[in-house]
Coordinates of C-alpha atoms and ligand atoms in Angstrom, one line a residue:
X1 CA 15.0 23.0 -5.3
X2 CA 12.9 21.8 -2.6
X3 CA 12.5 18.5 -0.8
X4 CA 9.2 16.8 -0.2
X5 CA 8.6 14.2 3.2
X6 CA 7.2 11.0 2.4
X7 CA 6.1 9.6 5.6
X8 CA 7.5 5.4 6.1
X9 CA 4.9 2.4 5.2
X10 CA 5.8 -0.9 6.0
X11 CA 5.8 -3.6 3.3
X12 CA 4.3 -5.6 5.7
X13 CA 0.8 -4.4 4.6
X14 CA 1.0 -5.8 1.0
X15 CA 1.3 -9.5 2.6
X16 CA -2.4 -10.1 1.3
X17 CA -2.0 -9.1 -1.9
X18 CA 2.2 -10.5 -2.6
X19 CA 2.6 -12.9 0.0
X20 CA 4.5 -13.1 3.2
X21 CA 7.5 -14.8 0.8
X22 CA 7.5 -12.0 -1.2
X23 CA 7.6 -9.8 1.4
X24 CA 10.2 -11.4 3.6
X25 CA 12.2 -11.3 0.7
X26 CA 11.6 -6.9 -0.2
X27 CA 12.8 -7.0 3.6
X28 CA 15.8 -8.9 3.3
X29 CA 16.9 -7.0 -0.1
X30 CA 16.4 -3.9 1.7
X31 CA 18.5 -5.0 4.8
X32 CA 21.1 -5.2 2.3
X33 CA 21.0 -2.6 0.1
X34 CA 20.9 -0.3 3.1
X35 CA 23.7 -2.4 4.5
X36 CA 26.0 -2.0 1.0
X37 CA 25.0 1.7 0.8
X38 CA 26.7 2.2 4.3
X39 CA 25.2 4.8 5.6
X40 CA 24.6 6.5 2.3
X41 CA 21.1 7.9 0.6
X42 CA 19.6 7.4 -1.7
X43 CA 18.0 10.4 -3.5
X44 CA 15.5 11.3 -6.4
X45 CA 15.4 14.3 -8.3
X46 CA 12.2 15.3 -10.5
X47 CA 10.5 18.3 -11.3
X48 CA 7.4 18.5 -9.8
X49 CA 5.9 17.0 -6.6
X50 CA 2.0 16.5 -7.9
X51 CA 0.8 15.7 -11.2
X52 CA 2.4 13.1 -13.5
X53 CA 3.4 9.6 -13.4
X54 CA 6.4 10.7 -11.9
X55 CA 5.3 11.9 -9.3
X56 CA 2.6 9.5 -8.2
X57 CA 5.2 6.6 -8.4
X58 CA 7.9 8.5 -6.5
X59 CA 6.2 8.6 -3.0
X60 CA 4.7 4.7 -3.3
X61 CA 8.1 3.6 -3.7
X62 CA 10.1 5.8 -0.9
X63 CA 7.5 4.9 1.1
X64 CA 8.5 0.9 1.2
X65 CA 12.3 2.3 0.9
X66 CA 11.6 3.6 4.2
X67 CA 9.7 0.8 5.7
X68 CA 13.1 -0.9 4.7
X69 CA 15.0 1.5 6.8
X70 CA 16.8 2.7 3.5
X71 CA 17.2 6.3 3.7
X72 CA 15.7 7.5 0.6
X73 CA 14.8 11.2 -0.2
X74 CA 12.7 13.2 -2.8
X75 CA 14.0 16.3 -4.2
X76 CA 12.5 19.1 -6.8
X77 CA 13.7 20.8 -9.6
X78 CA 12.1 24.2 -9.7
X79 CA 12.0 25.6 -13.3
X80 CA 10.0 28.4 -15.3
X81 CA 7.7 28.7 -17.9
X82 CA 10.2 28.8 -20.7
X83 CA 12.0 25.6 -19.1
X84 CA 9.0 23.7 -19.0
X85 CA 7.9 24.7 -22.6
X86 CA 11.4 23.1 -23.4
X87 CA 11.1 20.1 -21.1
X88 CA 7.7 19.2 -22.8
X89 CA 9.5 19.5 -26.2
X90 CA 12.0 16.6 -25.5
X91 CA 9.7 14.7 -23.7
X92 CA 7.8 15.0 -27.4
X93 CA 10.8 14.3 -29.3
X94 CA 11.5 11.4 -27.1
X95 CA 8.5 10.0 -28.4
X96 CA 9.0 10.5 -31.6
X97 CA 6.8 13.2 -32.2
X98 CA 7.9 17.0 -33.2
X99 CA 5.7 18.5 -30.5
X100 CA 5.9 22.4 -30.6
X101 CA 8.2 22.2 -33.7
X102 CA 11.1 24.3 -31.4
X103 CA 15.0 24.3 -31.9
X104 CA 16.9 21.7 -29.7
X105 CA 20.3 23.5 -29.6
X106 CA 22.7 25.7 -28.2
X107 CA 20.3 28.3 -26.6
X108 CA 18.4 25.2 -25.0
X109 CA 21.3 23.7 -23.6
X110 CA 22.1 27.0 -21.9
X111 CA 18.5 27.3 -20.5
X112 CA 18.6 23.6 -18.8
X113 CA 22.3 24.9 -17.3
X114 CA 20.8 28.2 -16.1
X115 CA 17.6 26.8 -14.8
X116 CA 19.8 24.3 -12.8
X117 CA 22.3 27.0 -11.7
X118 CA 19.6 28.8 -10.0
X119 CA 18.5 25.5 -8.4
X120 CA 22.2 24.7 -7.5
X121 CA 22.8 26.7 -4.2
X122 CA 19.2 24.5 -2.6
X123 CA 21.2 21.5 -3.8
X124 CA 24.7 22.2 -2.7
X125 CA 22.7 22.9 0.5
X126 CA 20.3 19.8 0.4
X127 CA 22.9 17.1 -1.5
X128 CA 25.2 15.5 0.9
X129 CA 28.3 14.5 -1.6
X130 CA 27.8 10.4 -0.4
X131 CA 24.4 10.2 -2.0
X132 CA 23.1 8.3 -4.8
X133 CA 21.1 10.1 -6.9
X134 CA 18.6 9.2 -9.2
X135 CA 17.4 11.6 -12.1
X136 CA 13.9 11.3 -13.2
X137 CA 13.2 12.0 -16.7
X138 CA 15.2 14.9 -19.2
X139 CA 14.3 17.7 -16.4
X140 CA 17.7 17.2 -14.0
X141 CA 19.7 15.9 -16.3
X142 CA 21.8 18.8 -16.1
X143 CA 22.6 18.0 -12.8
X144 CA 24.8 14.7 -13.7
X145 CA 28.0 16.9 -14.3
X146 CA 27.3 18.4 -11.1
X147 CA 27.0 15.4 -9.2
X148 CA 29.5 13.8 -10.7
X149 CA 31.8 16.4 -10.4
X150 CA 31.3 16.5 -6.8
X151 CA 32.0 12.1 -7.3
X152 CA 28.4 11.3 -6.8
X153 CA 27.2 8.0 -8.1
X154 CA 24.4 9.5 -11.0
X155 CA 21.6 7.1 -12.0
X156 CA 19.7 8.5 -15.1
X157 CA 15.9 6.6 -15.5
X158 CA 13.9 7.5 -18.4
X159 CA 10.3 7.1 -18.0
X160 CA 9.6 7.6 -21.7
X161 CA 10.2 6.1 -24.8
X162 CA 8.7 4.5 -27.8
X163 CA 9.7 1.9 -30.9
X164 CA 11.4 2.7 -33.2
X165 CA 13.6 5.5 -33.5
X166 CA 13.2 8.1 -35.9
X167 CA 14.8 11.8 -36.8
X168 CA 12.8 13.2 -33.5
X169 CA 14.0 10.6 -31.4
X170 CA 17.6 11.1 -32.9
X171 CA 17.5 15.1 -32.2
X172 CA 16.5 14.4 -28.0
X173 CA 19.5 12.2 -27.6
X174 CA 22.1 14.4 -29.6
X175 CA 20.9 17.1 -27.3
X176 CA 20.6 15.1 -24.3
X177 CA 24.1 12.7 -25.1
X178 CA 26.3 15.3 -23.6
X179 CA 24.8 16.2 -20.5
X180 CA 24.7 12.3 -19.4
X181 CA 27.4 10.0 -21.0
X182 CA 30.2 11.7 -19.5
X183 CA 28.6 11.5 -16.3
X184 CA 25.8 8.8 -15.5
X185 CA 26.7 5.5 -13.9
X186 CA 23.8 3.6 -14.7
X187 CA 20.5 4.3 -17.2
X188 CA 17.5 2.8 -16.3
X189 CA 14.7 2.5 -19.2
X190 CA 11.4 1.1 -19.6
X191 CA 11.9 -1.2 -22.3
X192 CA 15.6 -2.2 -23.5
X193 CA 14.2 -0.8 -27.0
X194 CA 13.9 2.7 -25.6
X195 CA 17.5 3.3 -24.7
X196 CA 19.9 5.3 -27.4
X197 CA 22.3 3.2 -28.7
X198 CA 25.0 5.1 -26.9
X199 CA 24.3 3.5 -24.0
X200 CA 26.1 0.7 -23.4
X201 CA 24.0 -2.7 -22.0
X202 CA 26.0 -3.6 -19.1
X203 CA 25.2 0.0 -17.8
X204 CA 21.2 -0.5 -18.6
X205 CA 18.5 -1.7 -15.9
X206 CA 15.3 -2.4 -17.3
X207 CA 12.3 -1.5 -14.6
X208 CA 8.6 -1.7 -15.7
X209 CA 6.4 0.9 -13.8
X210 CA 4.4 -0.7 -10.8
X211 CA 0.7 -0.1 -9.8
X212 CA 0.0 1.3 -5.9
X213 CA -2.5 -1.0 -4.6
X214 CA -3.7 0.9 -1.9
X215 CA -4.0 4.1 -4.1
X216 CA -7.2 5.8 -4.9
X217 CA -7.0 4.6 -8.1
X218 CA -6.7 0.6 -7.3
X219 CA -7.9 0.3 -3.8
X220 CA -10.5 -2.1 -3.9
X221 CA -13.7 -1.1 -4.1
X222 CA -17.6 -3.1 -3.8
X223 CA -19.3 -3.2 -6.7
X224 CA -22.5 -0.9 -5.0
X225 CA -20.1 1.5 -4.2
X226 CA -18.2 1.4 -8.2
X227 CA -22.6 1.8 -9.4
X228 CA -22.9 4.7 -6.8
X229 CA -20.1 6.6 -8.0
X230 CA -20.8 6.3 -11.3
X231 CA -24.5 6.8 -11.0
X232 CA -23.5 10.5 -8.6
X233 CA -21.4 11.4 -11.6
X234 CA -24.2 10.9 -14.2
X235 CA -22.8 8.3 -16.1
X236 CA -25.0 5.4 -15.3
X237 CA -28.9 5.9 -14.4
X238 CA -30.8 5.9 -11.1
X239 CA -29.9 7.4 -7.1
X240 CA -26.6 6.6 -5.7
X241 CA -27.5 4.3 -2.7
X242 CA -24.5 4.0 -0.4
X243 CA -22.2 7.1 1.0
X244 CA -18.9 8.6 -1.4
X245 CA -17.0 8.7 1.1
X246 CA -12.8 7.9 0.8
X247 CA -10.1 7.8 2.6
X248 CA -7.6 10.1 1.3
X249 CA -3.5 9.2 1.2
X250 CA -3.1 11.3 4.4
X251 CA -5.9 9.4 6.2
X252 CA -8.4 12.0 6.2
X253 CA -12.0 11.7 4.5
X254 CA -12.8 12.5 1.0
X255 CA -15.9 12.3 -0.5
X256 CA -17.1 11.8 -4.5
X257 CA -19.7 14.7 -5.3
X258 CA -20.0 16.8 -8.7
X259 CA -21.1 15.8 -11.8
X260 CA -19.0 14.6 -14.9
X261 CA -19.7 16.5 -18.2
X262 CA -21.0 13.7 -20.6
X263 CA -22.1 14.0 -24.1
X264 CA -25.3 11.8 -24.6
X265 CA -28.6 11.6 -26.2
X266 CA -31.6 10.0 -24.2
X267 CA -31.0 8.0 -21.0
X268 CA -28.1 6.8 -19.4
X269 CA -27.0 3.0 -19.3
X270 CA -28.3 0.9 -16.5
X271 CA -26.0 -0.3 -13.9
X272 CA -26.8 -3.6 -15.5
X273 CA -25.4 -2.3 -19.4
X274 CA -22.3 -3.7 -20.0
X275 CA -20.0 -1.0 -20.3
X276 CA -17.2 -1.0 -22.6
X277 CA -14.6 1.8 -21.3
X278 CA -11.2 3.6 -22.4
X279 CA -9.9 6.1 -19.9
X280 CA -7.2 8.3 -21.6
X281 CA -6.5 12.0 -21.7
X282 CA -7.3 13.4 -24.7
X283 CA -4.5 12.9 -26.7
X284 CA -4.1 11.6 -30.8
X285 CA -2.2 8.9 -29.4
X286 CA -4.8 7.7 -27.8
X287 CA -7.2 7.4 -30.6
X288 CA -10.2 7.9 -28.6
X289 CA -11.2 8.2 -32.5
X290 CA -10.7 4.7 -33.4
X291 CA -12.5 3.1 -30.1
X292 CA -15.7 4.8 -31.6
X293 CA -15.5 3.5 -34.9
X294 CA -14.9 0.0 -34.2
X295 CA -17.9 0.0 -31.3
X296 CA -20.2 1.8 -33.4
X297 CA -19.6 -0.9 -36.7
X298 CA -19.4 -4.0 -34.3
X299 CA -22.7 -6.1 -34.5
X300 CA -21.7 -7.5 -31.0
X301 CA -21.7 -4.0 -29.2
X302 CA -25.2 -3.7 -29.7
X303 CA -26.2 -4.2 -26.7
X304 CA -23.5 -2.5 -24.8
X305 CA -22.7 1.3 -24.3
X306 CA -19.2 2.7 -25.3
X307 CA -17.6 5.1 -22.1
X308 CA -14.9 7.2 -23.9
X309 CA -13.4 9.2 -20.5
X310 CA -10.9 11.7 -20.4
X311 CA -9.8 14.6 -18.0
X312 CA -12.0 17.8 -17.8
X313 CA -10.2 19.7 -20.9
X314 CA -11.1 23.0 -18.7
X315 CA -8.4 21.4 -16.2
X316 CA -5.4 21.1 -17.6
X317 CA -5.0 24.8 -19.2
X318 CA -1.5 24.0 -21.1
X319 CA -3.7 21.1 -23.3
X320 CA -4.8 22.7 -25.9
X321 CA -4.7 19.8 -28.1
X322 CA -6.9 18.2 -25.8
X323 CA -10.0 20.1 -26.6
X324 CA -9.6 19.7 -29.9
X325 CA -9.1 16.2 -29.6
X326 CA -12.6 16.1 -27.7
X327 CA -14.0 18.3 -29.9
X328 CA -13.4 16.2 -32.9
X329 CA -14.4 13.1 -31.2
X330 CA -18.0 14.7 -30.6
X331 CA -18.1 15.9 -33.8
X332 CA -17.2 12.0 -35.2
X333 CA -20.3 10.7 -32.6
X334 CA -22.8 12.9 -33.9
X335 CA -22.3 11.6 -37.5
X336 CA -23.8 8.7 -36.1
X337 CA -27.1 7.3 -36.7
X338 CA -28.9 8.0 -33.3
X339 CA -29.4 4.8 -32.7
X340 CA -25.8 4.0 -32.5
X341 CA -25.8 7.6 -30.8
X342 CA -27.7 6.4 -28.4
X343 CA -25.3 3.5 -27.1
X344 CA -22.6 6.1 -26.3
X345 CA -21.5 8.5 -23.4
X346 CA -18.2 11.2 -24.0
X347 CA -17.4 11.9 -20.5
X348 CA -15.2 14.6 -19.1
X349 CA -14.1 13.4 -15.6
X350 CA -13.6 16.4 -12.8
X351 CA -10.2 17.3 -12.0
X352 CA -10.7 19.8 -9.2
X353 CA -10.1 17.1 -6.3
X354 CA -7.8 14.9 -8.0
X355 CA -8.1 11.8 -5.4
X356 CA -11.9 11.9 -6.2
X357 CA -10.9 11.9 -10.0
X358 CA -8.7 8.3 -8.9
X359 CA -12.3 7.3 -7.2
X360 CA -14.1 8.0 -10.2
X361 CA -11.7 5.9 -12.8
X362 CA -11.6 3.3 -10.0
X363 CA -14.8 3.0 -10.4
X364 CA -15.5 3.0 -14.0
X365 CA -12.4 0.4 -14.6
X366 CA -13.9 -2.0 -12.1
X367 CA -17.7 -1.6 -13.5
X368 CA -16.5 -2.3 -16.7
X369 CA -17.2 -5.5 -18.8
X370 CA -14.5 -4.6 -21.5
X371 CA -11.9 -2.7 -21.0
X372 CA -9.8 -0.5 -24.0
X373 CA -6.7 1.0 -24.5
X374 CA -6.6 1.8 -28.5
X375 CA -3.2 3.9 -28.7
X376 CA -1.5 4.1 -31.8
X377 CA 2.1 4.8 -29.3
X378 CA 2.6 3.9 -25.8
X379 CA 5.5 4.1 -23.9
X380 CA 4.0 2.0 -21.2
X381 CA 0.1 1.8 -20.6
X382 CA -0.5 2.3 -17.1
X383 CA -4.4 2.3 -18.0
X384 CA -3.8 -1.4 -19.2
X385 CA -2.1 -2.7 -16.3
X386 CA -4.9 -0.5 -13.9
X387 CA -7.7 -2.5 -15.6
X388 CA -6.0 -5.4 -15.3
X389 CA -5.1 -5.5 -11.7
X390 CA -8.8 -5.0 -11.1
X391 CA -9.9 -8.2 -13.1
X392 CA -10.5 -6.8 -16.0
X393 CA -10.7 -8.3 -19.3
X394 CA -8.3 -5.6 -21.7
X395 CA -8.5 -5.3 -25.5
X396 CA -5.0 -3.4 -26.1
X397 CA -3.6 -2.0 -29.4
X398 CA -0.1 -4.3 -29.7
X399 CA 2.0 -1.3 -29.4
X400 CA 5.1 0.0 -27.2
X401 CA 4.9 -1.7 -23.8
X402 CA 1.4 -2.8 -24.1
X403 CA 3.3 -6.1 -25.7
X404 CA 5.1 -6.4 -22.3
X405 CA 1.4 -6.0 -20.4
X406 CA -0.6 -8.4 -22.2
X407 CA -0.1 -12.3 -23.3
X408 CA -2.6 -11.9 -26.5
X409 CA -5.5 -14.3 -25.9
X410 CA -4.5 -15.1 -22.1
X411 CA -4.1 -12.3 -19.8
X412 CA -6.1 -10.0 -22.6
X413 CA -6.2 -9.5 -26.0
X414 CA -3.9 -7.5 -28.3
X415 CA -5.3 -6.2 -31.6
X416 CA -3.4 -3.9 -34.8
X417 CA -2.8 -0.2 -33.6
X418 CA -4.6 0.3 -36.9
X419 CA -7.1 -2.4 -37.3
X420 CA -10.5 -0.5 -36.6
X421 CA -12.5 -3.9 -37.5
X422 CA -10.7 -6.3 -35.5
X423 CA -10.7 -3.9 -32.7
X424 CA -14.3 -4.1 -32.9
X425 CA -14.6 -7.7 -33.6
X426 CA -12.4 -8.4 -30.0
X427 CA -15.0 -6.2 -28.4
X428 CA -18.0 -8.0 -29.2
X429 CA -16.3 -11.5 -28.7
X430 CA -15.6 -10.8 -24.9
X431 CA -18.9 -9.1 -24.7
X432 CA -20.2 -12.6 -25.9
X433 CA -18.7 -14.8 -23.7
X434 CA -18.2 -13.8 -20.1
X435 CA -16.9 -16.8 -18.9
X436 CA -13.8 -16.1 -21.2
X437 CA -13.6 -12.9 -20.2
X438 CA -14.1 -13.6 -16.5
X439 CA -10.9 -16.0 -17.3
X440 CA -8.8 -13.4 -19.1
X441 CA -9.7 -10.8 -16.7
X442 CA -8.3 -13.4 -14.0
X443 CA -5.4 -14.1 -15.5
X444 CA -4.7 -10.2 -16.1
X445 CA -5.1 -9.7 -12.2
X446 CA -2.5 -12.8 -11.3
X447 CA -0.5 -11.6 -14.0
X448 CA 0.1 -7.9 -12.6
X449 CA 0.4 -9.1 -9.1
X450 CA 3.5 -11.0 -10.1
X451 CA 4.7 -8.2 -12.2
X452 CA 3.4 -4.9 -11.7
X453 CA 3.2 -4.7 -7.9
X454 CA 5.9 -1.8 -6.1
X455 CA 7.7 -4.8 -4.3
X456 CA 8.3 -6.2 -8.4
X457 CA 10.4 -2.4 -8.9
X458 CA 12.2 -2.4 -5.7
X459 CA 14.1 -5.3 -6.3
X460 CA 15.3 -4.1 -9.5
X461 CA 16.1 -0.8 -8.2
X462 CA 18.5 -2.4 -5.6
X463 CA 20.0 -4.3 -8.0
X464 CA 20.3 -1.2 -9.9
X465 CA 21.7 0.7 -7.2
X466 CA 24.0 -1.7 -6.3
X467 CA 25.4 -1.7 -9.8
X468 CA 26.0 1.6 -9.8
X469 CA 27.0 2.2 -6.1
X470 CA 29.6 -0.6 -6.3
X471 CA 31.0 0.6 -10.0
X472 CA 30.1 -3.0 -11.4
X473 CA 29.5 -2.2 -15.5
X474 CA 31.6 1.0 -15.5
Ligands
UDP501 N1 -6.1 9.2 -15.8 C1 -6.8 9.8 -14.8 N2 -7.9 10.6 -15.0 C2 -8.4 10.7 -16.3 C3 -7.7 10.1 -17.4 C4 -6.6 9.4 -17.1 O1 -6.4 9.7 -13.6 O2 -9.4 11.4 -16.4 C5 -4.9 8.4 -15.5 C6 -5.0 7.0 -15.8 O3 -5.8 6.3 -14.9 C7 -3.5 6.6 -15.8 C8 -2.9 7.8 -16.4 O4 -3.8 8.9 -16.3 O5 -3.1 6.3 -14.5 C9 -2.5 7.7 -17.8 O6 -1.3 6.9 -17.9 P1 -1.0 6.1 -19.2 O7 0.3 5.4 -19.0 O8 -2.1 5.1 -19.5 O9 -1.0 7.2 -20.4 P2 -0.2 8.6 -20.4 O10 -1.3 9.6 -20.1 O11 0.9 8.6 -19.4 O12 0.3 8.7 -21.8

């Protein structure tokens, strides 16, 4: 177990974007928390410090706690191999899906209690028996009996979950259940629909993941320089006209270079196409599948061109399932009359500089006329909210929390998981009328600024915090 520095940033910078209210308020919540906590820190365990949701929201957020002056930390669960294979399994199962197929029992318990054993003399060293700690995800949750042994306060947050529980979802929290009732003071979920039912409401926070701003995946950027990108990447035709350059989270400079790998026939669009985009990894879920099927039958997508992104499958070595996912998705667009071939681009974004990657969906979010997220599951679509903070106008399957994102028909529009057609249909009607997509797009951005900003979490987590830290609900 390691910890990893996250320098200060005072909340004071997202006055043009919250508010000064909004911000006088973060600042008086965080005189207080830090005033209840006494003294104490507050601490977050995950495992791994780049990659992940996790682990891109973690340092936004301890970055306000410490322009707050709350002392909060950021420590790491080291595992192996075998422990991640497992880790991956019940983040499946969570999900409701049967991932690898594996056992959940005995033996499994015993390999989250050895991996944290070997972590435990780092934490006995690093934990200071006054802290409140924070668990991220199924990884540490072998930690609560520690913690609480030792009378920590033990907060357990969940980043997953779906609708609708089913045997796989039941097998995770039998295996899970005793590792963290005994021991956690307070769950924090997604969606209230997403905890077990073992775990009792008055101990449940509900906290919606928040957007960073001023990340390389939301900064603002002008529109010459969102064409530029895309046109150095080979996505949309013609000379990239102003300098890639970025700054980079540590304040050095960055700059977009490299190609994508696209599969097209003939030209690329022109930066005046309207693009219609869905940036996912290459997952099922995703149904990269359906987004082709219902822009390739749509009459009013004939004049736009369909941008199916994902990750460079070559990057991310564990994902098998993601070239096959691509691979069947090519397979799907060249069954296509070429025509209809014509009007779409399969792009594989590069991975190796992953703030350039953040650049690169930047870019193709903002330059987008529509904007998809198709999935058949989702926990919470951070895609969705992404588009919509940059004014985009989002088509979104009515799953998971995508029916927390969207109002259907006034921040976006929400169509069946299952309806290829109507997916289609939505497409071509916001294709047809920019003015009410200009509206819905504006409405998205308002929309996530009252909601999704990392001021919107905070609060809740100091409510949280002071639940748990004070006992309330126990
Ligand atoms: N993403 C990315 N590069 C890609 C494809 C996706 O950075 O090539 C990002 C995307 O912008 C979003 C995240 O991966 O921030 C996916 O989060 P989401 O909640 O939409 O789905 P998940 O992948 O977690 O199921």
């Amino acid at each position: 177990m390691f910890e990893v520095l996250v320098p200060a940033r005072s909340p004071e910078i997202l006055t043009p974007i919250v508010g000064s209210d909004r911000v006088a308020h973060l600042v008086d919540v965080g005189r207080a928390t830090m005033s209840n906590l006494g003294g104490r820190r507050i601490v977050s365990v995950n495992s791994t410090a780049t990659g992940g949701g996790v682990a891109e929201m973690l340092p936004v957020l301890l970055a306000y706690v410490g322009g707050v002056d709350v002392d909060g930390r950021w420590f790491v669960l080291e595992g192996d191999p075998e422990f991640f294979t497992l880790t991956k399994r019940l983040h499946h199962r969570i999900h409701g899906e049967p991932g690898d197929g594996g056992p959940l029992g005995e033996p499994e318990r015993e390999l989250m209690q050895r991996t944290f054993a070997r972590n435990e003399p780092d934490a006995a060293r690093l934990f200071r028996p006054s802290d409140v700690v924070l668990l991220h995800d199924p990884q540490p949750a072998p930690m609560a009996k520690w913690l609480a042994d030792r009378g920590q306060t033990v907060v357990w947050r969940c980043h997953i979950g779906v609708d609708g529980g089913n045997q796989y979802t039941q097998q995770a929290w039998d295996f899970l259940r005793p590792m963290l009732e005994p021991y956690v003071d307070r769950y924090v979920f997604t969606r209230r629909e997403y905890a077990p039912d073992w775990v009792p409401t008055e101990r449940l926070s509900v906290i919606k993941p928040s957007l960073d701003p001023f990340s390389a995946k939301n900064r603002e950027l002008s529109d010459e320089y969102c064409v530029a990108t895309l046109q150095q990447i080979g996505i949309v035709s013609g000379p990239p006209t102003v300098a890639l350059t970025f700054e980079r989270g540590d304040g050095s400079v960055g700059t977009v270079t490299g190609s994508a790998g696209i599969a097209r026939e003939g030209f690329a669009p022109s930066p005046t196409t309207p693009l219609v985009v869905q940036v996912s990894r290459w997952d099922p879920l995703k149904d990269m599948a359906g987004v082709l099927s219902a822009f390739a039958n749509e009459p009013g997508c004939a004049d736009a061109h369909l941008v199916l992104a994902g990750p460079d499958v070559a990057s991310v070595a564990d994902d098998p399932e993601g070239l096959d996912v691509l691979n069947s998705v090519i397979a799907q667009w060249r069954e296509l009359d070429e025509h209809v071939r014509a009007r779409i681009s399969i792009v594989c974004l590069p991975m190796d500089d992953p703030e350039a990657n953040a650049i690169m969906v930047n870019a193709l979010q903002r330059h987008a006329a529509v904007v998809v997220q198709k999935s058949l599951k989702e926990g919470f679509g951070l895609t969705v909210t992404e588009a919509m903070l940059k004014g985009r106008p989002v088509v979104a399957a009515a799953v998971g929390g995508i029916v927390d994102q969207i109002r259907d028909g006034v921040d976006g529009v929400l169509v069946s998981s299952t309806d290829v057609a109507q997916t289609g249909r939505a497409i071509g009607e916001l294709l047809a009328d920019p003015e009410r997509a200009n509206r819905i797009g504006e409405a998205a951005r308002r929309s996530v600024v009252a909601q999704f900003m990392p001021d919107t979490s905070l609060l809740l987590w100091a409510e949280s915090i002071n639940h748990a830290g004070t006992g309330n609900g126990q």
